[in-house]
CSV table of C-alpha atoms and ligand atoms in Angstrom, one decimal:
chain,number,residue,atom,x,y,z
A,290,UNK,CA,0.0,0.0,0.0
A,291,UNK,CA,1.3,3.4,-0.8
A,292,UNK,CA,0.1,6.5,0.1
A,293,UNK,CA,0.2,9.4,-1.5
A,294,UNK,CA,2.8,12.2,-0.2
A,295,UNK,CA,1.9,14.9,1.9
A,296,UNK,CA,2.1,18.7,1.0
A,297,UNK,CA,4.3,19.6,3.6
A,298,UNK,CA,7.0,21.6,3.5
A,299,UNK,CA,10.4,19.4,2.9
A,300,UNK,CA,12.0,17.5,6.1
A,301,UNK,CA,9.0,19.2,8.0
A,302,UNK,CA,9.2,17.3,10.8
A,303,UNK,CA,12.6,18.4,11.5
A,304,UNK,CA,12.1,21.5,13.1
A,305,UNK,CA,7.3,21.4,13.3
A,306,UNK,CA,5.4,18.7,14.3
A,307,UNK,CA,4.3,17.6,17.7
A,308,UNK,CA,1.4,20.0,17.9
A,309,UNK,CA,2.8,22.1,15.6
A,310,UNK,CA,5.4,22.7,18.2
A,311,UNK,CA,8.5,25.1,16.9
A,312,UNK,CA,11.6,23.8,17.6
A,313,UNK,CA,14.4,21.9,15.8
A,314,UNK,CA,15.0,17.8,15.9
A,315,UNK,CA,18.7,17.0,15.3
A,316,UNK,CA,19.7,14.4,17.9
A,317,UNK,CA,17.9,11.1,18.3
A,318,UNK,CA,19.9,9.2,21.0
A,319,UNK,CA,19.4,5.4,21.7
A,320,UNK,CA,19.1,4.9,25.6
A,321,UNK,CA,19.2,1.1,26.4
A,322,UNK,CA,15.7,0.3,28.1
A,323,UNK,CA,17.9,-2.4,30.1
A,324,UNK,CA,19.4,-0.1,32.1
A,325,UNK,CA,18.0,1.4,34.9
A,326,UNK,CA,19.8,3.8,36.2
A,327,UNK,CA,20.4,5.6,32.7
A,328,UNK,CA,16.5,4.9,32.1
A,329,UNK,CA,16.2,7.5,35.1
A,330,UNK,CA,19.4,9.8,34.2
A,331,UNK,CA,19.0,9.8,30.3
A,332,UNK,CA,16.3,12.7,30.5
A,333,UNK,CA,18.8,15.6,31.5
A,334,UNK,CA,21.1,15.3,27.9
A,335,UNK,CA,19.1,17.5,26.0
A,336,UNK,CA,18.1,15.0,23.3
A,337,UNK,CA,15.9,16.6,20.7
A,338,UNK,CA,14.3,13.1,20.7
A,339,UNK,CA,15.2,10.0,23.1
A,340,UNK,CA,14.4,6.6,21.8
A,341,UNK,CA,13.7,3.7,24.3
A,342,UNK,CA,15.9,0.4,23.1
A,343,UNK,CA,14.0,-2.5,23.4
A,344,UNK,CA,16.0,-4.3,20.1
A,345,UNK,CA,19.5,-4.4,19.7
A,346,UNK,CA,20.8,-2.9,23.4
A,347,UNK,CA,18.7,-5.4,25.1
A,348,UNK,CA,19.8,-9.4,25.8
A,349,UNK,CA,17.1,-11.7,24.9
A,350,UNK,CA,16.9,-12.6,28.6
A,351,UNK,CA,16.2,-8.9,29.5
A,352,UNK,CA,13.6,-8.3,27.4
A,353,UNK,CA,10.9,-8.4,29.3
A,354,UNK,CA,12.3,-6.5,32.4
A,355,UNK,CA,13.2,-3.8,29.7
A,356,UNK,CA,9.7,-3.2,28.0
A,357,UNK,CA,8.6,-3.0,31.8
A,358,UNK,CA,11.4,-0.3,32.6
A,359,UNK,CA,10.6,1.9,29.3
A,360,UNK,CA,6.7,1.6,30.4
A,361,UNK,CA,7.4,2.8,33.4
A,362,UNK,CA,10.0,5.8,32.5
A,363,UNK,CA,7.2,6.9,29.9
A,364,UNK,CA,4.5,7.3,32.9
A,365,UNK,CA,7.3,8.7,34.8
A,366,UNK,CA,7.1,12.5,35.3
A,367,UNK,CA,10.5,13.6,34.1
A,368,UNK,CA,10.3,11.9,30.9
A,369,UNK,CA,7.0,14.0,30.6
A,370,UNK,CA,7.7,17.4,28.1
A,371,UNK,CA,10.4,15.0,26.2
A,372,UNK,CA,10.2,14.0,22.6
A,373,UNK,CA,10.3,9.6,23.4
A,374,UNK,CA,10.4,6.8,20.7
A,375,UNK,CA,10.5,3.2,21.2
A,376,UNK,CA,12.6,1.1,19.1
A,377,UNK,CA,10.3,-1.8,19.3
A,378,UNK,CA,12.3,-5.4,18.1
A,379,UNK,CA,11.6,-6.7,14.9
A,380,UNK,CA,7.8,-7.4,13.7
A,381,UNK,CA,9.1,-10.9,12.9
A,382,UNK,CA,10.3,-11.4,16.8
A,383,UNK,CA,8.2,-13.3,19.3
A,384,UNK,CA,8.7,-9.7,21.6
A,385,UNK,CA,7.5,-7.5,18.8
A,386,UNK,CA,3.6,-7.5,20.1
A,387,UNK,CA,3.8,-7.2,23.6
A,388,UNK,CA,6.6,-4.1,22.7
A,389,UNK,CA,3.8,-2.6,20.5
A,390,UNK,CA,1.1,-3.5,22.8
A,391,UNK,CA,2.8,-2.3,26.3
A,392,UNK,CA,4.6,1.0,24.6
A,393,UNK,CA,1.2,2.5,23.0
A,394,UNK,CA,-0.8,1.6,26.4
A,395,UNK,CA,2.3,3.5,28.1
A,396,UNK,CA,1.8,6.3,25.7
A,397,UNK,CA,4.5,6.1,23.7
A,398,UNK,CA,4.0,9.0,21.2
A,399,UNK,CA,6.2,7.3,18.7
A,400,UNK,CA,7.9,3.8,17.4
A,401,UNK,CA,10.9,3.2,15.6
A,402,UNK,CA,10.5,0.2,13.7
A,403,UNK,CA,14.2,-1.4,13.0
A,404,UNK,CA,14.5,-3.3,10.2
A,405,UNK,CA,11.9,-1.9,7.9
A,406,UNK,CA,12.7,-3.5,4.6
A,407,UNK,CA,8.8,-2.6,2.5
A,408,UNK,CA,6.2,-0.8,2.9
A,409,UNK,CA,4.0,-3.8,3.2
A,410,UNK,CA,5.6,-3.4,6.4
A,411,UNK,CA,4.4,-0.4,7.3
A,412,UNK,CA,1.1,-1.0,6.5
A,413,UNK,CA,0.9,-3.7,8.6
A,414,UNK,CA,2.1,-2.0,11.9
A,415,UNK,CA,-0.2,1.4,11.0
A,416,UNK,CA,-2.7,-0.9,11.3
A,417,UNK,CA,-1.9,-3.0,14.5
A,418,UNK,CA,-1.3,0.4,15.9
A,419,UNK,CA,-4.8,1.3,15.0
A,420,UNK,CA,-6.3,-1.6,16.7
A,421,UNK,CA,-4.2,-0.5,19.6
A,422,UNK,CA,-5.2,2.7,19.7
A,423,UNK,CA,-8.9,2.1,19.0
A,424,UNK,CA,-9.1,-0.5,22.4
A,425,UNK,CA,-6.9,1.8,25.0
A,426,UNK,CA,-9.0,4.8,23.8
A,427,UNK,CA,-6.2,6.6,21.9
A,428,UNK,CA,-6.8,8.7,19.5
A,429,UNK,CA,-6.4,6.9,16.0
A,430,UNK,CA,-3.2,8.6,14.1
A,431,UNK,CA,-1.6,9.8,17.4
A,432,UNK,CA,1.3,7.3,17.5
A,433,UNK,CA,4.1,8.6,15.2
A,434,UNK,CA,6.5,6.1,13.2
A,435,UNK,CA,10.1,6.5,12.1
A,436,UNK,CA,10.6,3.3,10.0
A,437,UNK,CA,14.5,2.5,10.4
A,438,UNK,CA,16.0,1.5,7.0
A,439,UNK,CA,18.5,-1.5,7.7
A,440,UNK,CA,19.5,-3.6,4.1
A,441,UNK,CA,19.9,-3.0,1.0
A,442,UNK,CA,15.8,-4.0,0.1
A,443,UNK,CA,15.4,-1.1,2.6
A,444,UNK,CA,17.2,1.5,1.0
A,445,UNK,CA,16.0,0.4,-2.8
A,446,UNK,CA,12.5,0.6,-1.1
A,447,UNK,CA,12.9,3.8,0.6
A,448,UNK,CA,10.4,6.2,-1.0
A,449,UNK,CA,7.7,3.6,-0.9
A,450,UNK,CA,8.0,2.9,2.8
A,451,UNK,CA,8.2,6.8,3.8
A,452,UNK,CA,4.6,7.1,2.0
A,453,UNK,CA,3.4,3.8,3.2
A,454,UNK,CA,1.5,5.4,5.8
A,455,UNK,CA,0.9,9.0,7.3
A,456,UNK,CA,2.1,7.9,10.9
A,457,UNK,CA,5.7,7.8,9.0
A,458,UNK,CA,7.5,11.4,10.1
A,459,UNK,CA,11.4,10.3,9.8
A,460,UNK,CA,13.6,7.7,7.9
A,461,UNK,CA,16.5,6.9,9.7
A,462,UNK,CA,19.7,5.2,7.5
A,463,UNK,CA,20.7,2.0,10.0
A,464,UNK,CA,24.3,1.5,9.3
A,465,UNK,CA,25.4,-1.3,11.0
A,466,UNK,CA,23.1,-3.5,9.8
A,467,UNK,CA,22.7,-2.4,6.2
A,468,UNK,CA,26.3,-2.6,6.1
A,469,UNK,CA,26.0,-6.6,7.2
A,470,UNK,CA,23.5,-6.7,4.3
A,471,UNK,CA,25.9,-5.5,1.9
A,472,UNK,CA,29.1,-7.4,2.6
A,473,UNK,CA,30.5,-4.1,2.7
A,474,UNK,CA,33.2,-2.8,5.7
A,475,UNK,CA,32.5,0.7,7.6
A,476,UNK,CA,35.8,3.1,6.4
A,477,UNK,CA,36.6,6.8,7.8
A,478,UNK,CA,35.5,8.4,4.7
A,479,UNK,CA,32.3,6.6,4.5
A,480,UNK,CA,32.5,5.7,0.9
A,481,UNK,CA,30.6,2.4,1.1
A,482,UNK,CA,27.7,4.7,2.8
A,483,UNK,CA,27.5,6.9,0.1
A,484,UNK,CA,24.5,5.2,-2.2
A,485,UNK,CA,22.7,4.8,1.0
A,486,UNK,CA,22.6,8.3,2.2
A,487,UNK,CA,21.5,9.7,-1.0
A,488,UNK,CA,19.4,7.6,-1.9
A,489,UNK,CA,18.0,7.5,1.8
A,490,UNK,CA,17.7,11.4,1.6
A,491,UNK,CA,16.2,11.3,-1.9
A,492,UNK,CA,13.3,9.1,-0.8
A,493,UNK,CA,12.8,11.6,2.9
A,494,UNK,CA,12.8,14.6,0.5
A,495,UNK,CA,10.4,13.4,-2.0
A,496,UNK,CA,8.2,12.0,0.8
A,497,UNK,CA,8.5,14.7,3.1
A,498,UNK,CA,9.5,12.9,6.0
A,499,UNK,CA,12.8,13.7,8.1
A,500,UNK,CA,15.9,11.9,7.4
A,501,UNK,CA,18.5,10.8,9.9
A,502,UNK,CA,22.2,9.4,9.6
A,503,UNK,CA,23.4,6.9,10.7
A,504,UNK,CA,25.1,5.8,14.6
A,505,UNK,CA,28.7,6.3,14.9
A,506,UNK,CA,30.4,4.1,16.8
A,507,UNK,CA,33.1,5.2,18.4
A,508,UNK,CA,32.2,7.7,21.2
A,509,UNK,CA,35.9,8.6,21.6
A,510,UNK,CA,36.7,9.9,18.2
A,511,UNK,CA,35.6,13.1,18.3
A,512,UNK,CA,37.3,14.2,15.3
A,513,UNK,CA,35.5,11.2,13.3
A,514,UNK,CA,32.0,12.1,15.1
A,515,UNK,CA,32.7,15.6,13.4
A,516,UNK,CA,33.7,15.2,10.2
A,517,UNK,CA,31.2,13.1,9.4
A,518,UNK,CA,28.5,15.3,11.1
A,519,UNK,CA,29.6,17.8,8.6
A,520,UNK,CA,29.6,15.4,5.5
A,521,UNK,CA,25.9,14.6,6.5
A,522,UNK,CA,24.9,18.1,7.1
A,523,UNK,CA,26.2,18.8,3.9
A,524,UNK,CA,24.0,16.3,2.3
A,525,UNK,CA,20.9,17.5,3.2
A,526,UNK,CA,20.0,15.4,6.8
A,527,UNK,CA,18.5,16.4,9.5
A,528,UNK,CA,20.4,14.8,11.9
A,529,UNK,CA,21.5,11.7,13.3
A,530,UNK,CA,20.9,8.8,15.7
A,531,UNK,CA,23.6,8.7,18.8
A,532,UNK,CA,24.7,6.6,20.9
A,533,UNK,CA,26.1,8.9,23.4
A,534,UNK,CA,25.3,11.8,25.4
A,535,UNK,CA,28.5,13.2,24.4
A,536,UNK,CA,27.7,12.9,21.1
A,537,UNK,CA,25.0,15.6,21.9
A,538,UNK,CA,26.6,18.9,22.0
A,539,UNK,CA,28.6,18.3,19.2
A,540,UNK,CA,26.2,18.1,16.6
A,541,UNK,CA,23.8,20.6,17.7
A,542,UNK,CA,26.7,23.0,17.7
A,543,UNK,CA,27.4,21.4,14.0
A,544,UNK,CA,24.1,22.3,13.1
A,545,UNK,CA,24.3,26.0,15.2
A,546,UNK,CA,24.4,28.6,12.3
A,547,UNK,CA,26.7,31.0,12.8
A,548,UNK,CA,26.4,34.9,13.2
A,549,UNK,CA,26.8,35.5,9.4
A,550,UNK,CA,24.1,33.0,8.4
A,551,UNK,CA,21.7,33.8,11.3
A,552,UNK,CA,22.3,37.6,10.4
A,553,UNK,CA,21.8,36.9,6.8
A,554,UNK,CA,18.6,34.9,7.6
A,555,UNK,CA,16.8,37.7,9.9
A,556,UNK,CA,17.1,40.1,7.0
A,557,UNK,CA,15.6,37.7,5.0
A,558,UNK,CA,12.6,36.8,7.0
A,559,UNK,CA,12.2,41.0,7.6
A,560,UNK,CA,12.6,41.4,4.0
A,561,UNK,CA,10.3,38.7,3.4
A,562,UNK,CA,7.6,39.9,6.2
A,563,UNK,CA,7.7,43.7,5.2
A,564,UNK,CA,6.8,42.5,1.4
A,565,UNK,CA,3.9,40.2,2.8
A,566,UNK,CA,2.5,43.0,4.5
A,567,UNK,CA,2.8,45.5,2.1
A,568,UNK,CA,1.2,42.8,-0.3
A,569,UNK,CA,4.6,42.7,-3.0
A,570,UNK,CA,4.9,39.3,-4.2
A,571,UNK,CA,8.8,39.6,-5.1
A,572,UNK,CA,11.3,41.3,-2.6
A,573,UNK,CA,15.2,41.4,-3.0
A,574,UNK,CA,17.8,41.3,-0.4
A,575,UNK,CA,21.8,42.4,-1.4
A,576,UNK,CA,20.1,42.9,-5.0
A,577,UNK,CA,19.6,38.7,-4.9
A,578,UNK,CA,16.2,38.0,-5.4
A,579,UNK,CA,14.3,35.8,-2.8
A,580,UNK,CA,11.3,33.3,-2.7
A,581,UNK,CA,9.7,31.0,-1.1
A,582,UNK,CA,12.5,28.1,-0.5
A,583,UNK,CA,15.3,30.7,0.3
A,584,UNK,CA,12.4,32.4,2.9
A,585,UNK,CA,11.9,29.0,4.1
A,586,UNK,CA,15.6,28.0,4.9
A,587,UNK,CA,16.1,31.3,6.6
A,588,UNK,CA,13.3,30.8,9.4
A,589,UNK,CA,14.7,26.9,9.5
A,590,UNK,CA,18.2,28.9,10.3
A,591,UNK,CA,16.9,31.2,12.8
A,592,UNK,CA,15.2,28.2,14.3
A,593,UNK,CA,18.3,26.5,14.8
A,594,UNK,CA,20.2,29.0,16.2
A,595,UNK,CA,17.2,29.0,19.2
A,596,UNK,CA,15.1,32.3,17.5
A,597,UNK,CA,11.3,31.6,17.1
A,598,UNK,CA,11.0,33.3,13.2
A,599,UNK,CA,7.9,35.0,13.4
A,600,UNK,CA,5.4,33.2,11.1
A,601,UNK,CA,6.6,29.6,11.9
A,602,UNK,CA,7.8,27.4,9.0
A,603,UNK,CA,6.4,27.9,5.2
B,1288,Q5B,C1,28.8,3.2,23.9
B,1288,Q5B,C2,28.6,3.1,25.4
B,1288,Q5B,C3,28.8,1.7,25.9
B,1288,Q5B,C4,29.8,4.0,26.0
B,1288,Q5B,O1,29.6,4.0,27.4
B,1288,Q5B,P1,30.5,4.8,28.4
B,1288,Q5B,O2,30.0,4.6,29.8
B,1288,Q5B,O3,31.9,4.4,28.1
B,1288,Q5B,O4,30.2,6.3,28.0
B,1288,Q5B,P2,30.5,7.6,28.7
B,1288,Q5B,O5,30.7,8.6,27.7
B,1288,Q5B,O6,31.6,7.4,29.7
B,1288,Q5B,O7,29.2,7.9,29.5
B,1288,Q5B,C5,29.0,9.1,30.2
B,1288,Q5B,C6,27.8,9.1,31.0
B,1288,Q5B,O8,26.6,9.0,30.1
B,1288,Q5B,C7,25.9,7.8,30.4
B,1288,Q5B,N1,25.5,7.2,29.1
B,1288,Q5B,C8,26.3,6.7,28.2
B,1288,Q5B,N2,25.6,6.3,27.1
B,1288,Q5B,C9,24.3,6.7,27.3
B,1288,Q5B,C10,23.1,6.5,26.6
B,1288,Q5B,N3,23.1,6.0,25.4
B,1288,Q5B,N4,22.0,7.0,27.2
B,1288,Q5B,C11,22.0,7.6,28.4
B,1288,Q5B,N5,23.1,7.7,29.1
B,1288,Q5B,C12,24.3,7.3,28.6
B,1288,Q5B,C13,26.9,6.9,31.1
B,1288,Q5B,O9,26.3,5.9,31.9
B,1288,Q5B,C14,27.7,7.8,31.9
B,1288,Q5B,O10,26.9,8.2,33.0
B,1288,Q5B,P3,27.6,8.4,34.4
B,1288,Q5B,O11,28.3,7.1,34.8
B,1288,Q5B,O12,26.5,8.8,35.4
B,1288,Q5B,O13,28.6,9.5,34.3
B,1288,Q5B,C15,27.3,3.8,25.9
B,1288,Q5B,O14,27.3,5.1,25.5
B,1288,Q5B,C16,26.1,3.0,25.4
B,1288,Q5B,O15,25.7,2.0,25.9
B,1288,Q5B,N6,25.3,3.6,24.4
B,1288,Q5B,C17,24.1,3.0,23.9
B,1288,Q5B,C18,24.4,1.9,22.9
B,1288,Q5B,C19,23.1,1.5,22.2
B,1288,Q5B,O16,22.1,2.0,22.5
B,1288,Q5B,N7,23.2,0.6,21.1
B,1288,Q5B,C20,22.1,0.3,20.4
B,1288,Q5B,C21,21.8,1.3,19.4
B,1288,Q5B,S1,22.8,1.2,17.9
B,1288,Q5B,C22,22.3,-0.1,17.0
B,1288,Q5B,O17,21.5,-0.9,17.4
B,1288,Q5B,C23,22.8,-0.3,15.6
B,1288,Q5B,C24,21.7,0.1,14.6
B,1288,Q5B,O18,20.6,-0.7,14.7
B,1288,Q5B,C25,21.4,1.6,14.8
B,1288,Q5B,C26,20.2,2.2,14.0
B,1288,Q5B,O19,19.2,1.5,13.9
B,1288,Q5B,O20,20.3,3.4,13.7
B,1288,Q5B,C27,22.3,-0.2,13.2
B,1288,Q5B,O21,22.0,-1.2,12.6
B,1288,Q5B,O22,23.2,0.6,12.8
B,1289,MG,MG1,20.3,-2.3,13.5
């Protein structure tokens, strides 16, 4: 089944969403649901959006105890405010029902589903989550879905399963696992990445969805955590999943404008409101013409650098 795409603005999600709530989503950090004591620290990083491990972080004998401790931390009143996904395991696990089942009940306002290789897929879960909804009195389209794309059927199926269903808000390139699926070996230049990632981005762009990069590995390198930040930036994505709190700062501050840009981008959105009320349909700014993308990026800028552009998003 494939829906058709939405007419919102591109990566939209990104910065609105969530009740049309303003603010920018860069960071999507993994917290193991296994672990206690950072299921009751995690909160306090700054995350634009946590996401609950049930799959891969959690031993098969933990399971259980894990979907009880992420039920629990989403009831719990300092996760309350905070942007929470679940990464739910794999619809063809024997834990993937009771994970859907116990995270919706919980209020889990949205599920990463790991492995998503089709959008028959994603069908399917939009509609168990329906069902779920509909019997713990949820209201029906509530639960969001970023569909983690983890092979190489995942990334040639990309656009199809970001307008498989309207739940979908974010694709998120897995690269550990796609990387199994290709026989292929992670280098520093990230060369064997480099279909993925477009072709990733291509599909989030054209759907309208977010896009995020992939986990880097190795919390120490900081020089590797920021070079490829600013490879991925470059390409167009929104941000990236982390595995680290460290990892944080680093890549909001990547994605920070600086003065220049966030100077250039107020004039812009003045430029751009004085013309709107004065009812001019084309305005210029240094002599360069501007419309409506170049109006659009600017508020995204001056959203990132923690301004509220007056107007919201276009
Ligand atoms: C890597 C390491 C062991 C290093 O530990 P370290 O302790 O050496 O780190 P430190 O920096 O010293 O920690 C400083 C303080 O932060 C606390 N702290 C650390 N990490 C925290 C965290 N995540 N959340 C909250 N708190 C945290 C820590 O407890 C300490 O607290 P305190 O002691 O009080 O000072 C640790 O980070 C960690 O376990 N990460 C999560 C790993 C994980 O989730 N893997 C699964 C997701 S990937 C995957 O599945 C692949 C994928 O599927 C991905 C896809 O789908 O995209 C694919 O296919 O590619
Ligand atoms: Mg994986």
């Amino acid at each position: 089944m494939t829906a058709t795409p939405r007419s919102a603005p591109v990566g939209k999600y990104a910065a609105v969403a969530d009740g049309h709530e303003l603010r920018p989503r860069r960071s999507v950090m993994f917290v193991p649901a296994s672990n206690a004591a950072l299921m009751t620290t995690a909160w306090v990083f700054g995350a634009d959006i946590y996401t609950f491990d049930l799959e891969d972080a959690v031993s098969i004998r933990e399971k259980d105890s894990a979907r009880l401790l992420a039920a629990n931390a989403l009831r719990s009143p300092q996760w309350q405010g905070l942007e929470v996904a679940v990464r739910v395991n794999g619809m063809d696990t024997t834990f993937f029902e009771d994970d859907l089942q116990t995270m919706i009940r919980a209020g889990a306002s949205m599920i990463r589903l790991p492995m998503t290789d089709t959008p028959a897929m994603v069908a399917e879960l939009d509609a168990q989550i329906t069902e779920i909804e509909k019997a713990c009195g949820r209201e029906v389209g509530s639960t969001r879905v970023m569909a983690a794309i983890e092979s190489a059927a995942g990334v040639v199926n990309a656009y199809d399963i970001a307008v498989a269903s309207p739940r979908i808000v974010a694709i998120a390139l897995a690269g550990f696992d796609y990387l199994l699926d290709m026989h292929a070996e992670r280098t520093k230049d990230g060369s064997e990445l480099f279909y993925a990632r477009c072709a990733v981005l291509h599909a989030a762009r054209a759907a309208r969805v977010a896009c995020y990069d992939v986990v880097f590995g190795d919390v120490d390198d900081e020089t590797g955590f920021l070079a490829e930040v600013d490879l991925i930036k470059g390409l167009g994505f929104d941000g990236k999943s982390l595995i680290n709190p460290r990892q944080i700062p680093l890549l909001h501050a990547a994605y920070a404008p600086s003065e220049d840009e966030l100077r250039h981008a107020q004039r812009v959105v003045e430029a751009a409101e004085d013309a709107e009320s004065r009812g001019l349909g084309v305005v210029a700014v240094d002599g360069k013409m501007i419309d409506g993308p170049i109006i659009a990026a600017a508020r995204r800028t001056m959203l990132y650098a923690g301004h509220q552009p007056i107007g919201g998003e276009k």
